[in-house]
Coordinates of C-alpha atoms and ligand atoms in Angstrom, one line a residue:
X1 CA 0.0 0.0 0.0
X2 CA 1.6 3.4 -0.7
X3 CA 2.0 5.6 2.5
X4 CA 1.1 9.3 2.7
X5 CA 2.9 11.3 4.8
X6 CA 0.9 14.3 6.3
X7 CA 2.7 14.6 9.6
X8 CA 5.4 17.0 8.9
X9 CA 4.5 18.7 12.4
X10 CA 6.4 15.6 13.7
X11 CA 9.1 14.9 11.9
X12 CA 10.0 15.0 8.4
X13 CA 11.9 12.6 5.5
X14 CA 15.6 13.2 5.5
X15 CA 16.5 15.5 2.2
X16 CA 18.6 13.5 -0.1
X17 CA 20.7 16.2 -0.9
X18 CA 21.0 16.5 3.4
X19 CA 22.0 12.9 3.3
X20 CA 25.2 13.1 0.6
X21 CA 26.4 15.9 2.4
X22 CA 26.4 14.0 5.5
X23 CA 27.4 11.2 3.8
X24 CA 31.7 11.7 4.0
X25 CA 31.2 12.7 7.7
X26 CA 29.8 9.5 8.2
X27 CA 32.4 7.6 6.5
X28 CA 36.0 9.0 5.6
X29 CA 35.6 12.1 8.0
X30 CA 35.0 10.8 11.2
X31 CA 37.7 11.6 13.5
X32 CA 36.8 13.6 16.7
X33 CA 36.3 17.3 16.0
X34 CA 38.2 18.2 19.4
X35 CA 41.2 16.5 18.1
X36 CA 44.4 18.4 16.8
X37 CA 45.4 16.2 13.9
X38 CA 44.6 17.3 10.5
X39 CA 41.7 14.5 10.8
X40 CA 40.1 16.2 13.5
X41 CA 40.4 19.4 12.0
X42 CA 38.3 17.9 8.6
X43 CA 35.6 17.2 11.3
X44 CA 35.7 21.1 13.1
X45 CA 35.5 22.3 9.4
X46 CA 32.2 20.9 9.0
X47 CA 30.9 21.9 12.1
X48 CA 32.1 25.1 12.5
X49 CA 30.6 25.8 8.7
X50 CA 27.2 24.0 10.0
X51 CA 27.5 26.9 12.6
X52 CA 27.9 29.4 9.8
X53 CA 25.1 28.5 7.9
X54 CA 22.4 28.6 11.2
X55 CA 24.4 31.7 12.3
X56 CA 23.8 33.3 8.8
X57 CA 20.2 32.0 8.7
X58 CA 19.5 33.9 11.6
X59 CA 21.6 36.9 11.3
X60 CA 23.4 36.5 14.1
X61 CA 27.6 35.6 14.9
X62 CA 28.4 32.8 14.5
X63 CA 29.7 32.3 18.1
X64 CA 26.2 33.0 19.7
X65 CA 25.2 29.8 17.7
X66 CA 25.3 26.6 20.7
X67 CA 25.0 23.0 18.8
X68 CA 23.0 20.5 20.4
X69 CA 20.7 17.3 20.5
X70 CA 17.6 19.1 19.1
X71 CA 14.7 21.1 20.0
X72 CA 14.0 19.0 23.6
X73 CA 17.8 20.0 25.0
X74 CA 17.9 23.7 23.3
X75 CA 14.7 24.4 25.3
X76 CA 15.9 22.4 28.7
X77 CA 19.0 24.6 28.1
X78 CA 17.6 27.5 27.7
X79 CA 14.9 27.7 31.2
X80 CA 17.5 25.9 33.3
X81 CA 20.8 27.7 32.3
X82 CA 19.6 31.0 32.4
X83 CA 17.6 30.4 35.8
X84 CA 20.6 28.9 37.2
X85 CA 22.2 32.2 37.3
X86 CA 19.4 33.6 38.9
X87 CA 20.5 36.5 41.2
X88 CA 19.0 38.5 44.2
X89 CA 15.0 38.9 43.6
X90 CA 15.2 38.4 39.9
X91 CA 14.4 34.8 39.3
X92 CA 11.3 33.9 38.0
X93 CA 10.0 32.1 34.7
X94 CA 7.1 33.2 32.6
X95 CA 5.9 30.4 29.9
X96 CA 2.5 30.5 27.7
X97 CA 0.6 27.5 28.4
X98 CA 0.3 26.6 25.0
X99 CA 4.1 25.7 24.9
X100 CA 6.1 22.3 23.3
X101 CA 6.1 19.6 26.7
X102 CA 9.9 20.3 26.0
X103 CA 9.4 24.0 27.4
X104 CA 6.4 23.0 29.6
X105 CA 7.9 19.8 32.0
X106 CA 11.3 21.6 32.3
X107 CA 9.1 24.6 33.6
X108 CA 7.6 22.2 35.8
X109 CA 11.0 21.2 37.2
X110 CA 12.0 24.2 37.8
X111 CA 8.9 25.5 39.9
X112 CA 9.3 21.9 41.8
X113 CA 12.8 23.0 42.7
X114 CA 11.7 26.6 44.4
X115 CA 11.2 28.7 40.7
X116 CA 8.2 31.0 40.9
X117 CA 6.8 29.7 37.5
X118 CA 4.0 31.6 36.1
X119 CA 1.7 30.1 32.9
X120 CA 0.1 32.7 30.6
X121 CA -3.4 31.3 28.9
X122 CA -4.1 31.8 25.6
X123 CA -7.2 33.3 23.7
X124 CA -9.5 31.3 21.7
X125 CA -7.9 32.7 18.4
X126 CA -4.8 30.4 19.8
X127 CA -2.1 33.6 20.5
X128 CA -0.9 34.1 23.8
X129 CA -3.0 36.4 25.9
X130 CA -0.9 40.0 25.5
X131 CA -2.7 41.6 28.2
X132 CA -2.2 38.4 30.3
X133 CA 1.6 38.4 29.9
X134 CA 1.5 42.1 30.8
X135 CA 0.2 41.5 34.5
X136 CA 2.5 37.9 34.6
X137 CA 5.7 39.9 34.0
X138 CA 7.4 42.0 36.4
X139 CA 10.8 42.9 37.8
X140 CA 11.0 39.7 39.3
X141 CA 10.9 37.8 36.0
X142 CA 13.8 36.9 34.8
X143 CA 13.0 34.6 31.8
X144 CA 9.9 34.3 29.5
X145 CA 9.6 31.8 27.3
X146 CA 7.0 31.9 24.4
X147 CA 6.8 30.0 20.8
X148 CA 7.0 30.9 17.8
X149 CA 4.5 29.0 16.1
X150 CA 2.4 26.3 18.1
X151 CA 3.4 22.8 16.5
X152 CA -0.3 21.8 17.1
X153 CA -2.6 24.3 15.5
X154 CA 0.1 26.4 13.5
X155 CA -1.0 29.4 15.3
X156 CA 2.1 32.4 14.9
X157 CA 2.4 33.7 18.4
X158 CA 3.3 37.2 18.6
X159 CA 6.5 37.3 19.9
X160 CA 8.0 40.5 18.9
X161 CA 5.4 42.1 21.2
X162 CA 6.0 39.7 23.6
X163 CA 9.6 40.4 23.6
X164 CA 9.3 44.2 23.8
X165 CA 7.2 43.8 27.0
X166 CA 9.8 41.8 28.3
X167 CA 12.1 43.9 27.8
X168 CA 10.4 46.7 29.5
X169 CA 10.4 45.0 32.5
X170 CA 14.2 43.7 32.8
X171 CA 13.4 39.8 31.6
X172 CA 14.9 38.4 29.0
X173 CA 12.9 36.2 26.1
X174 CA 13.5 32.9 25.0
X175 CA 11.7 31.5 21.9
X176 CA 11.5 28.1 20.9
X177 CA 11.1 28.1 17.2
X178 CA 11.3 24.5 16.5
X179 CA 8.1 25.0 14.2
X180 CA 9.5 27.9 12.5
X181 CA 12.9 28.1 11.9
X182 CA 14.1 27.5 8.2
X183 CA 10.1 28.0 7.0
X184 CA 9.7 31.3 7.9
X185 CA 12.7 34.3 8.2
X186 CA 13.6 34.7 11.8
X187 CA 15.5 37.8 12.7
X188 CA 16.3 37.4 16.3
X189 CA 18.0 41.0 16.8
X190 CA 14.7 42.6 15.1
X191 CA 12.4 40.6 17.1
X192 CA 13.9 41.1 20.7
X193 CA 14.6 37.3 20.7
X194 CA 17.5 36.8 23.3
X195 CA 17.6 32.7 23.2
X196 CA 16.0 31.1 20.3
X197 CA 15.1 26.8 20.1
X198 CA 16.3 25.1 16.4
X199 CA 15.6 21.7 15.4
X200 CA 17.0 20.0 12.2
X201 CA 14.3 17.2 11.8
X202 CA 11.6 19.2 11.3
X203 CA 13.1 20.9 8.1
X204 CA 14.5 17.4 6.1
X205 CA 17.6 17.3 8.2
X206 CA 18.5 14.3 10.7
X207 CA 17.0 13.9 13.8
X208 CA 19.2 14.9 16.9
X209 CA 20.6 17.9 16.0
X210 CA 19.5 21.3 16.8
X211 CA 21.1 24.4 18.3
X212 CA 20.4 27.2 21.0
X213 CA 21.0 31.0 19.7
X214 CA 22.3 33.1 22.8
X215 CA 22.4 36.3 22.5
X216 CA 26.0 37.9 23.6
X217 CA 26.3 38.9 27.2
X218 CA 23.3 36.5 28.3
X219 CA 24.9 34.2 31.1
X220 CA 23.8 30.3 30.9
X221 CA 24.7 27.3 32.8
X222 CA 25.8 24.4 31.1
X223 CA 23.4 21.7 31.9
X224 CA 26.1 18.6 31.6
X225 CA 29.4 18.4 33.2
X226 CA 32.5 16.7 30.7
X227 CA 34.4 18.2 28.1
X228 CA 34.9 21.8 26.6
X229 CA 33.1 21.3 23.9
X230 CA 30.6 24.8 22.9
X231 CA 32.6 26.8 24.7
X232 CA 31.9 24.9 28.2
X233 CA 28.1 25.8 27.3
X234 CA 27.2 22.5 26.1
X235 CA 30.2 19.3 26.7
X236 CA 29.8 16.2 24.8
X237 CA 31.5 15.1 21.6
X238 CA 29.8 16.8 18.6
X239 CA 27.5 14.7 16.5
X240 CA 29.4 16.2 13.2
X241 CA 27.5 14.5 10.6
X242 CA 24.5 15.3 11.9
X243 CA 25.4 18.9 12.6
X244 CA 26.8 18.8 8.9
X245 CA 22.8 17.8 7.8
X246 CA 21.7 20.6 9.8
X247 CA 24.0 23.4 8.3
X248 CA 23.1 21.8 5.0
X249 CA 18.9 21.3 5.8
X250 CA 19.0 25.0 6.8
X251 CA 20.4 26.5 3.6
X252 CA 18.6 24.0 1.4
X253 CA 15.0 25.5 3.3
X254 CA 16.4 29.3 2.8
X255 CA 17.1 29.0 -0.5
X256 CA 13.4 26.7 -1.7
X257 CA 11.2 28.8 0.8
X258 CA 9.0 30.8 -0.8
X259 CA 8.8 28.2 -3.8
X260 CA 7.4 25.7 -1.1
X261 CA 5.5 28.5 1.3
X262 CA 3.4 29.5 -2.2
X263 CA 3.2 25.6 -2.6
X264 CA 2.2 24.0 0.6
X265 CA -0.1 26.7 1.3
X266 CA -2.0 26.0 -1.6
X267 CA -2.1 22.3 -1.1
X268 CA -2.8 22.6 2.7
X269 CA -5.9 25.6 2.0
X270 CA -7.3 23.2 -0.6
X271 CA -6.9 20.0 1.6
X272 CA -9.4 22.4 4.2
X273 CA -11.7 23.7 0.9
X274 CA -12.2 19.9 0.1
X275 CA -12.7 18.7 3.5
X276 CA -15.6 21.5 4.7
X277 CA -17.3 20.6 1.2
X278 CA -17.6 16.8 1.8
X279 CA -18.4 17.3 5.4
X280 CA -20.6 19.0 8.2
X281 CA -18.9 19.2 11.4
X282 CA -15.8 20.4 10.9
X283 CA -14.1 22.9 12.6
X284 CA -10.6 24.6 12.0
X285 CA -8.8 25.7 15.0
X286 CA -6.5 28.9 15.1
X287 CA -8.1 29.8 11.8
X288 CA -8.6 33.5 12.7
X289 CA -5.3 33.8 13.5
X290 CA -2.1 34.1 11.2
X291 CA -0.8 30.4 10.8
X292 CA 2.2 28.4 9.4
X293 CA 1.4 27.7 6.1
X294 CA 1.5 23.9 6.5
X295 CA -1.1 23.1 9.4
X296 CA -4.2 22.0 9.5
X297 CA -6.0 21.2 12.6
X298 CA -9.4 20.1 12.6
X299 CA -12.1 18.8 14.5
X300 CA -15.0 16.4 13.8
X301 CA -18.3 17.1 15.5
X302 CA -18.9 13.4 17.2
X303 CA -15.8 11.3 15.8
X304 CA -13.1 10.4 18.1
X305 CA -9.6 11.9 17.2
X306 CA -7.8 8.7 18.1
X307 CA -10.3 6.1 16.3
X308 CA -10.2 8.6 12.8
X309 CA -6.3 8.1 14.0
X310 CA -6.3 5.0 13.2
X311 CA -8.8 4.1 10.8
X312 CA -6.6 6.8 8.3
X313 CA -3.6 4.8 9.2
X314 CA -5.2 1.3 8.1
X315 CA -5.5 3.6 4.2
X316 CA -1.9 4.0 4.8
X317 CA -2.8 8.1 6.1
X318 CA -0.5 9.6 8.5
X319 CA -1.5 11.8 10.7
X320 CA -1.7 12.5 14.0
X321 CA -3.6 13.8 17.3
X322 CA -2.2 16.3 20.0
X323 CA -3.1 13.8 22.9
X324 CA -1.0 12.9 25.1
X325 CA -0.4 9.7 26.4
X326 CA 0.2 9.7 30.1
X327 CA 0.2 6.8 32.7
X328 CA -1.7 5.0 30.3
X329 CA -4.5 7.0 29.7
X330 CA -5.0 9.5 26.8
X331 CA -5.2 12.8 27.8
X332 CA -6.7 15.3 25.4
X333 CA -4.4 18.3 24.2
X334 CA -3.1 20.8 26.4
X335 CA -2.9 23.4 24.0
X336 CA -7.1 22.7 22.4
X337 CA -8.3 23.1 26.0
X338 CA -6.3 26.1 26.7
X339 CA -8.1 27.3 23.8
X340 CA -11.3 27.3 25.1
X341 CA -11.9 23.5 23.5
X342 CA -14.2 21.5 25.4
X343 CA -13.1 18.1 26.5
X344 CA -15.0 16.2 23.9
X345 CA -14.5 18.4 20.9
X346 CA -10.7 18.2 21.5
X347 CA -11.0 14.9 21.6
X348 CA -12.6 15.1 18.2
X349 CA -9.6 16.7 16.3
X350 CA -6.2 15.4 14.2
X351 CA -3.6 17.4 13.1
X352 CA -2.8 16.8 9.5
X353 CA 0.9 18.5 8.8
X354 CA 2.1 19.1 4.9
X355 CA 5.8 19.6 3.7
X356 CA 7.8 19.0 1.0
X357 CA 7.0 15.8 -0.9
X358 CA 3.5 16.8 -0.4
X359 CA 1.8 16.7 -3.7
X360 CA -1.9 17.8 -4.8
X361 CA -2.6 13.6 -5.5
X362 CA -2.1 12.7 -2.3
X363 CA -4.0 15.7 -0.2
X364 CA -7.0 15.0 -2.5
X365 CA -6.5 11.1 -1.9
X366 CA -6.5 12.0 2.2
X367 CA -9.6 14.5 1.6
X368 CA -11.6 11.8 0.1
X369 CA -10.1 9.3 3.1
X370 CA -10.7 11.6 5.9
X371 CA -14.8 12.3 4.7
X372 CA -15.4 8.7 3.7
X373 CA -14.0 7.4 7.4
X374 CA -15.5 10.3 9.2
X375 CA -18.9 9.1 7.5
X376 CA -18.9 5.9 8.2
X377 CA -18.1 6.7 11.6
X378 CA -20.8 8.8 12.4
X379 CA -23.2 6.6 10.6
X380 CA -22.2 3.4 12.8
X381 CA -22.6 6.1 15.6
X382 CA -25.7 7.9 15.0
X383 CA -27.0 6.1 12.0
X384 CA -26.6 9.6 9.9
X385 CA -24.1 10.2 7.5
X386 CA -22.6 13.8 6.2
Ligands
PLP401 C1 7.5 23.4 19.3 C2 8.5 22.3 19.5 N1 9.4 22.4 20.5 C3 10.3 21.4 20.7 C4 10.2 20.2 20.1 C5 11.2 19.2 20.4 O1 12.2 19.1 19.4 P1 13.2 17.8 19.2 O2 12.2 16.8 18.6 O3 14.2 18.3 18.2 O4 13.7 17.5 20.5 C6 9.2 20.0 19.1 C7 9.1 18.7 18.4 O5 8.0 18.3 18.1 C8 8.3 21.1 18.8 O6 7.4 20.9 17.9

């Protein structure tokens, strides 16, 4: 059965172009990048022109630019290093409650260990609650932390305003652009972005890899104690090839965007125009709001998420739901209820996620999937169909 792959959100297929310039890092260029010998130098090279290529994606110095294991550590890295140098009365952490679980259960660590942690709701548009964050953050924040784009609904948070009200009050802002990064420009210096969360997988690179931005003068805490490596910022042997597929992933998605914004956006807008003809029901969440061009998150008036899940993946559809699994049970999304979603209507929704090897076949072959399963569940429901 041929497999279509609508969960970009997740993860994405590794570019083949990614892959060959990997490839000799893998192979022949292997030695350790710390090492002095003209072997280990081959290996810095790549690295330290990996670092080049995020650096000049972002705009920033190279040398602000921290490599690590992917979005997860960047943002762990971020909250803990900075609030480990937490001085006097300035030492509390602001996140929305809309954020990645890799911003979130950090968070939760950190308020577990003495942190005053405050959560900022959203509204039901999806964007952080401005007026909310206002009253959160005072001169005893020291750290906020807010998304770019929400990996669930797509929703673009605004962060530049976000940032500037930081600012205002002494705090610094961390944004974890995971969602974002390579698909849309970031500027970090124009947006008041002091830390900023990169991941390689979700633009065709290889999974653990990712990097932290810092901006100069902000003091953070390593995390792990070994080696020099990233300047004492981050020890650890450097996962070279895969930082080479970053570099390479990054420039590859600067140089295609706006071909593939124009193109996904297209696709994903029809996938939605197809879907709210063949159906009643459906609902698209963060639609008032500005959106990453790829996502599409909708939910189906009495159809559970999970069963339409499944029932996609048995046609060889991949998509996916923003449950949670936890201690066995399935817990609906954070981010749908923060929303204003209830229970059951959250319950009713999948995330379907476009990207690059998207084509216009398979979105109408997962339109025609998604109405004919949702039918048939609501007929063996209800006994009605549409
Ligand atoms: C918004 C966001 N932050 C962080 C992460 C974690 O990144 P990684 O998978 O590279 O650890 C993800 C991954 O889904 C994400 O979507």
């Amino acid at each position: 059965m041929k497999r279509t792959y609508l969960d970009y959100n997740a993860t994405t297929p590794l570019d083949p172009r990614v892959l060959e310039a990997m490839r000799p890092y893998l192979t022949t260029i292997f030695a350790n990048a710390s090492s002095f010998h003209r072997a280990g130098q081959e290996a810095r090279h790549g690295v330290e022109r990996a670092r080049e290529q995020v650096a000049s994606e972002l705009g920033v110095e190279p040398g602000d630019v921290v490599f690590t294991s992917g979005g997860t550590e960047s943002d762990n890295l971020a909250l803990k290093g900075v609030l480990a140098g937490a001085q006097g009365n300035r030492r509390g952490l602001v996140v929305s409650a809309i954020e990645h679980q890799a911003v979130l259960h950090p968070a939760q660590r950190l308020a577990v260990s003495g942190v005053p942690v405050r959560v900022v709701p959203c509204g039901p548009d999806g964007r952080v609650d401005l007026g909310r964050l206002a009253e959160a953050v005072d001169d005893t924040t020291l750290l906020v932390s807010l998304m770019h784009a929400n990996n669930e609904t797509g929703v673009l948070q605004p962060v530049r305003e976000a940032a500037r009200l930081a600012h205002e009050r002494g705090a610094y802002l961390h944004c974890d652009a995971v969602q974002t990064y390579g698909k849309l420009p970031l500027d970090p210096s124009a947006d008041g972005i002091d830390l900023l969360t990169l991941s390689a997988h979700k633009i065709c690179g290889p999974k653990g890899a990712g990097a932290l931005y810092v901006r100069k003068g902000i003091k953070i805490s390593a995390q792990l104690q070994g080696g020099h490596q990233e300047k004492n910022v981050r020890p650890g042997t450097e996962n070279v090839a895969a930082l080479v597929g970053l570099g390479e992933a990054t420039v590859l998605a600067a140089a295609e965007r706006s071909a593939e914004t124009g193109r996904v956006r297209a696709l994903r807008d029809g996938l939605w125009r197809d879907l709210r003809s063949r159906l009643d029901g459906v609902r698209l969440n963060g639609q008032v709001a500005e959106r990453l061009y790829n996502t599409l998150n909708v939910s189906f008036e009495g159809i559970d998420g999970e069963t339409l899940l499944m029932n996609l993946d048995l046609e060889g559809i991949c998509v996916s739901t923003g449950s949670a699994c936890t201690a066995g049970s399935v817990e609906p999304s954070h981010v749908l209820l923060a929303m204003g979603l209830d229970e059951r209507t959250a319950r009713s929704t999948i995330r379907i996620s476009l990207g690059r090897w998207t084509t216009a076949e398979e979105t109408a072959q997962a339109a025609g999937a998604v109405a004919s399963v949702v039918k048939r569940l609501r007929t063996r429901a209800t006994g009605a169909g549409k």
